[in-house]
Amino acid sequence: MTRRQAILSGSVFEERIGYARAVVDGDRVHVSGTTGFDYATMTISEDVVEQAEQCLRNIGDALGKAGCSFADVVRVRYLLPDRADFEPCWPVLRACFGEVRPAATMLVCGLADPRMKIEIEVDARRGSGGVTGR
């Protein structure tokens, strides 16, 4: 029987709301919607691209603690309050996911804090780390 493992980042949101940054369930890793907060300082940039970069650093940390990497990501969801903020993030997102080619969705929606300009959620499968077919 595979045990479920919760991965925490130290974000105050995890404690206040009651969730984990990521959950490992067998070979599956589910990373919660992750924003551009630097969890060590609980600060966030006003720039959407910088927020996207920080989101990816936060997600990378969670994936690493789960024993996998961005190469194992099979699904990504982008959530933004302003659709015009998505395109400026494309180069950062492509640098991370361009070779991986996960299934992806972008949604325009409100986020929990008005300072948040992007939230990214990923699902990964440990050990999948390769792309076939193009």
PDB file of N, CA, C and O in Angstrom, residues 24-59:
ATOM      1  N   VAL A  24       1.930  13.780  -2.639  1.00  0.00           N
ATOM      2  CA  VAL A  24       2.443  12.647  -3.391  1.00  0.00           C
ATOM      3  C   VAL A  24       1.510  11.478  -3.093  1.00  0.00           C
ATOM      4  O   VAL A  24       1.259  11.153  -1.936  1.00  0.00           O
ATOM      5  N   ASP A  25       1.002  10.867  -4.145  1.00  0.00           N
ATOM      6  CA  ASP A  25       0.105   9.721  -4.012  1.00  0.00           C
ATOM      7  C   ASP A  25       0.586   8.666  -5.007  1.00  0.00           C
ATOM      8  O   ASP A  25       0.286   8.745  -6.201  1.00  0.00           O
ATOM      9  N   GLY A  26       1.396   7.734  -4.516  1.00  0.00           N
ATOM     10  CA  GLY A  26       2.021   6.762  -5.415  1.00  0.00           C
ATOM     11  C   GLY A  26       3.020   7.466  -6.311  1.00  0.00           C
ATOM     12  O   GLY A  26       3.880   8.194  -5.835  1.00  0.00           O
ATOM     13  N   ASP A  27       2.885   7.280  -7.621  1.00  0.00           N
ATOM     14  CA  ASP A  27       3.801   7.958  -8.543  1.00  0.00           C
ATOM     15  C   ASP A  27       3.258   9.304  -9.011  1.00  0.00           C
ATOM     16  O   ASP A  27       3.890   9.997  -9.795  1.00  0.00           O
ATOM     17  N   ARG A  28       2.100   9.693  -8.507  1.00  0.00           N
ATOM     18  CA  ARG A  28       1.483  10.974  -8.873  1.00  0.00           C
ATOM     19  C   ARG A  28       1.851  12.057  -7.874  1.00  0.00           C
ATOM     20  O   ARG A  28       1.866  11.821  -6.658  1.00  0.00           O
ATOM     21  N   VAL A  29       2.109  13.248  -8.395  1.00  0.00           N
ATOM     22  CA  VAL A  29       2.412  14.411  -7.556  1.00  0.00           C
ATOM     23  C   VAL A  29       1.478  15.530  -7.989  1.00  0.00           C
ATOM     24  O   VAL A  29       1.452  15.909  -9.161  1.00  0.00           O
ATOM     25  N   HIS A  30       0.704  16.028  -7.043  1.00  0.00           N
ATOM     26  CA  HIS A  30      -0.248  17.103  -7.305  1.00  0.00           C
ATOM     27  C   HIS A  30       0.233  18.346  -6.563  1.00  0.00           C
ATOM     28  O   HIS A  30       0.263  18.347  -5.331  1.00  0.00           O
ATOM     29  N   VAL A  31       0.628  19.366  -7.317  1.00  0.00           N
ATOM     30  CA  VAL A  31       1.105  20.608  -6.711  1.00  0.00           C
ATOM     31  C   VAL A  31      -0.037  21.614  -6.723  1.00  0.00           C
ATOM     32  O   VAL A  31      -0.620  21.907  -7.774  1.00  0.00           O
ATOM     33  N   SER A  32      -0.361  22.127  -5.537  1.00  0.00           N
ATOM     34  CA  SER A  32      -1.440  23.104  -5.385  1.00  0.00           C
ATOM     35  C   SER A  32      -1.179  24.347  -6.217  1.00  0.00           C
ATOM     36  O   SER A  32      -0.035  24.633  -6.585  1.00  0.00           O
ATOM     37  N   GLY A  33      -2.236  25.095  -6.467  1.00  0.00           N
ATOM     38  CA  GLY A  33      -2.080  26.387  -7.110  1.00  0.00           C
ATOM     39  C   GLY A  33      -1.042  27.188  -6.333  1.00  0.00           C
ATOM     40  O   GLY A  33      -1.136  27.338  -5.124  1.00  0.00           O
ATOM     41  N   THR A  34      -0.027  27.659  -7.049  1.00  0.00           N
ATOM     42  CA  THR A  34       1.133  28.292  -6.433  1.00  0.00           C
ATOM     43  C   THR A  34       1.290  29.690  -7.000  1.00  0.00           C
ATOM     44  O   THR A  34       1.305  29.869  -8.216  1.00  0.00           O
ATOM     45  N   THR A  35       1.397  30.660  -6.118  1.00  0.00           N
ATOM     46  CA  THR A  35       1.505  32.054  -6.554  1.00  0.00           C
ATOM     47  C   THR A  35       2.950  32.540  -6.466  1.00  0.00           C
ATOM     48  O   THR A  35       3.848  31.789  -6.107  1.00  0.00           O
ATOM     49  N   GLY A  36       3.138  33.806  -6.771  1.00  0.00           N
ATOM     50  CA  GLY A  36       4.465  34.395  -6.832  1.00  0.00           C
ATOM     51  C   GLY A  36       5.011  34.892  -5.517  1.00  0.00           C
ATOM     52  O   GLY A  36       5.961  35.670  -5.507  1.00  0.00           O
ATOM     53  N   PHE A  37       4.457  34.448  -4.405  1.00  0.00           N
ATOM     54  CA  PHE A  37       5.016  34.831  -3.109  1.00  0.00           C
ATOM     55  C   PHE A  37       6.336  34.125  -2.876  1.00  0.00           C
ATOM     56  O   PHE A  37       6.479  32.939  -3.168  1.00  0.00           O
ATOM     57  N   ASP A  38       7.292  34.866  -2.350  1.00  0.00           N
ATOM     58  CA  ASP A  38       8.521  34.272  -1.829  1.00  0.00           C
ATOM     59  C   ASP A  38       8.157  33.851  -0.414  1.00  0.00           C
ATOM     60  O   ASP A  38       7.936  34.695   0.452  1.00  0.00           O
ATOM     61  N   TYR A  39       8.054  32.555  -0.174  1.00  0.00           N
ATOM     62  CA  TYR A  39       7.541  32.074   1.108  1.00  0.00           C
ATOM     63  C   TYR A  39       8.487  32.345   2.269  1.00  0.00           C
ATOM     64  O   TYR A  39       8.054  32.397   3.414  1.00  0.00           O
ATOM     65  N   ALA A  40       9.774  32.530   2.002  1.00  0.00           N
ATOM     66  CA  ALA A  40      10.728  32.837   3.070  1.00  0.00           C
ATOM     67  C   ALA A  40      10.475  34.225   3.656  1.00  0.00           C
ATOM     68  O   ALA A  40      10.616  34.443   4.853  1.00  0.00           O
ATOM     69  N   THR A  41      10.065  35.166   2.791  1.00  0.00           N
ATOM     70  CA  THR A  41       9.864  36.549   3.242  1.00  0.00           C
ATOM     71  C   THR A  41       8.396  36.973   3.207  1.00  0.00           C
ATOM     72  O   THR A  41       8.059  38.044   3.681  1.00  0.00           O
ATOM     73  N   MET A  42       7.546  36.118   2.589  1.00  0.00           N
ATOM     74  CA  MET A  42       6.135  36.416   2.371  1.00  0.00           C
ATOM     75  C   MET A  42       5.952  37.757   1.659  1.00  0.00           C
ATOM     76  O   MET A  42       5.072  38.543   1.980  1.00  0.00           O
ATOM     77  N   THR A  43       6.813  37.974   0.662  1.00  0.00           N
ATOM     78  CA  THR A  43       6.710  39.157  -0.195  1.00  0.00           C
ATOM     79  C   THR A  43       6.358  38.693  -1.601  1.00  0.00           C
ATOM     80  O   THR A  43       6.567  37.535  -1.965  1.00  0.00           O
ATOM     81  N   ILE A  44       5.830  39.636  -2.392  1.00  0.00           N
ATOM     82  CA  ILE A  44       5.456  39.330  -3.766  1.00  0.00           C
ATOM     83  C   ILE A  44       5.761  40.543  -4.639  1.00  0.00           C
ATOM     84  O   ILE A  44       5.511  41.684  -4.239  1.00  0.00           O
ATOM     85  N   SER A  45       6.322  40.305  -5.809  1.00  0.00           N
ATOM     86  CA  SER A  45       6.632  41.374  -6.761  1.00  0.00           C
ATOM     87  C   SER A  45       5.334  41.925  -7.350  1.00  0.00           C
ATOM     88  O   SER A  45       4.323  41.224  -7.419  1.00  0.00           O
ATOM     89  N   GLU A  46       5.388  43.151  -7.829  1.00  0.00           N
ATOM     90  CA  GLU A  46       4.243  43.726  -8.545  1.00  0.00           C
ATOM     91  C   GLU A  46       4.241  43.327 -10.011  1.00  0.00           C
ATOM     92  O   GLU A  46       3.239  43.482 -10.693  1.00  0.00           O
ATOM     93  N   ASP A  47       5.365  42.772 -10.502  1.00  0.00           N
ATOM     94  CA  ASP A  47       5.529  42.425 -11.913  1.00  0.00           C
ATOM     95  C   ASP A  47       5.067  40.994 -12.177  1.00  0.00           C
ATOM     96  O   ASP A  47       5.522  40.051 -11.511  1.00  0.00           O
ATOM     97  N   VAL A  48       4.183  40.803 -13.147  1.00  0.00           N
ATOM     98  CA  VAL A  48       3.619  39.476 -13.419  1.00  0.00           C
ATOM     99  C   VAL A  48       4.687  38.476 -13.871  1.00  0.00           C
ATOM    100  O   VAL A  48       4.631  37.299 -13.500  1.00  0.00           O
ATOM    101  N   VAL A  49       5.675  38.903 -14.638  1.00  0.00           N
ATOM    102  CA  VAL A  49       6.716  37.984 -15.090  1.00  0.00           C
ATOM    103  C   VAL A  49       7.567  37.534 -13.903  1.00  0.00           C
ATOM    104  O   VAL A  49       7.889  36.346 -13.775  1.00  0.00           O
ATOM    105  N   GLU A  50       7.906  38.460 -13.025  1.00  0.00           N
ATOM    106  CA  GLU A  50       8.651  38.085 -11.815  1.00  0.00           C
ATOM    107  C   GLU A  50       7.823  37.150 -10.943  1.00  0.00           C
ATOM    108  O   GLU A  50       8.356  36.210 -10.342  1.00  0.00           O
ATOM    109  N   GLN A  51       6.517  37.381 -10.888  1.00  0.00           N
ATOM    110  CA  GLN A  51       5.651  36.477 -10.134  1.00  0.00           C
ATOM    111  C   GLN A  51       5.668  35.083 -10.762  1.00  0.00           C
ATOM    112  O   GLN A  51       5.744  34.073 -10.048  1.00  0.00           O
ATOM    113  N   ALA A  52       5.606  35.004 -12.084  1.00  0.00           N
ATOM    114  CA  ALA A  52       5.639  33.709 -12.762  1.00  0.00           C
ATOM    115  C   ALA A  52       6.951  32.983 -12.464  1.00  0.00           C
ATOM    116  O   ALA A  52       6.956  31.772 -12.203  1.00  0.00           O
ATOM    117  N   GLU A  53       8.054  33.720 -12.488  1.00  0.00           N
ATOM    118  CA  GLU A  53       9.353  33.114 -12.173  1.00  0.00           C
ATOM    119  C   GLU A  53       9.361  32.561 -10.750  1.00  0.00           C
ATOM    120  O   GLU A  53       9.853  31.451 -10.509  1.00  0.00           O
ATOM    121  N   GLN A  54       8.800  33.312  -9.801  1.00  0.00           N
ATOM    122  CA  GLN A  54       8.758  32.858  -8.408  1.00  0.00           C
ATOM    123  C   GLN A  54       7.812  31.664  -8.255  1.00  0.00           C
ATOM    124  O   GLN A  54       8.112  30.726  -7.530  1.00  0.00           O
ATOM    125  N   CYS A  55       6.679  31.695  -8.969  1.00  0.00           N
ATOM    126  CA  CYS A  55       5.777  30.528  -8.969  1.00  0.00           C
ATOM    127  C   CYS A  55       6.554  29.282  -9.353  1.00  0.00           C
ATOM    128  O   CYS A  55       6.442  28.236  -8.690  1.00  0.00           O
ATOM    129  N   LEU A  56       7.329  29.376 -10.417  1.00  0.00           N
ATOM    130  CA  LEU A  56       8.068  28.226 -10.920  1.00  0.00           C
ATOM    131  C   LEU A  56       9.156  27.785  -9.949  1.00  0.00           C
ATOM    132  O   LEU A  56       9.402  26.580  -9.792  1.00  0.00           O
ATOM    133  N   ARG A  57       9.800  28.734  -9.271  1.00  0.00           N
ATOM    134  CA  ARG A  57      10.777  28.353  -8.234  1.00  0.00           C
ATOM    135  C   ARG A  57      10.081  27.595  -7.114  1.00  0.00           C
ATOM    136  O   ARG A  57      10.568  26.559  -6.635  1.00  0.00           O
ATOM    137  N   ASN A  58       8.915  28.100  -6.685  1.00  0.00           N
ATOM    138  CA  ASN A  58       8.163  27.443  -5.616  1.00  0.00           C
ATOM    139  C   ASN A  58       7.721  26.035  -6.040  1.00  0.00           C
ATOM    140  O   ASN A  58       7.805  25.087  -5.260  1.00  0.00           O
ATOM    141  N   ILE A  59       7.242  25.915  -7.257  1.00  0.00           N
ATOM    142  CA  ILE A  59       6.804  24.615  -7.772  1.00  0.00           C
ATOM    143  C   ILE A  59       8.001  23.676  -7.900  1.00  0.00           C
ATOM    144  O   ILE A  59       7.924  22.502  -7.532  1.00  0.00           O
TER     145      ILE A  59
END
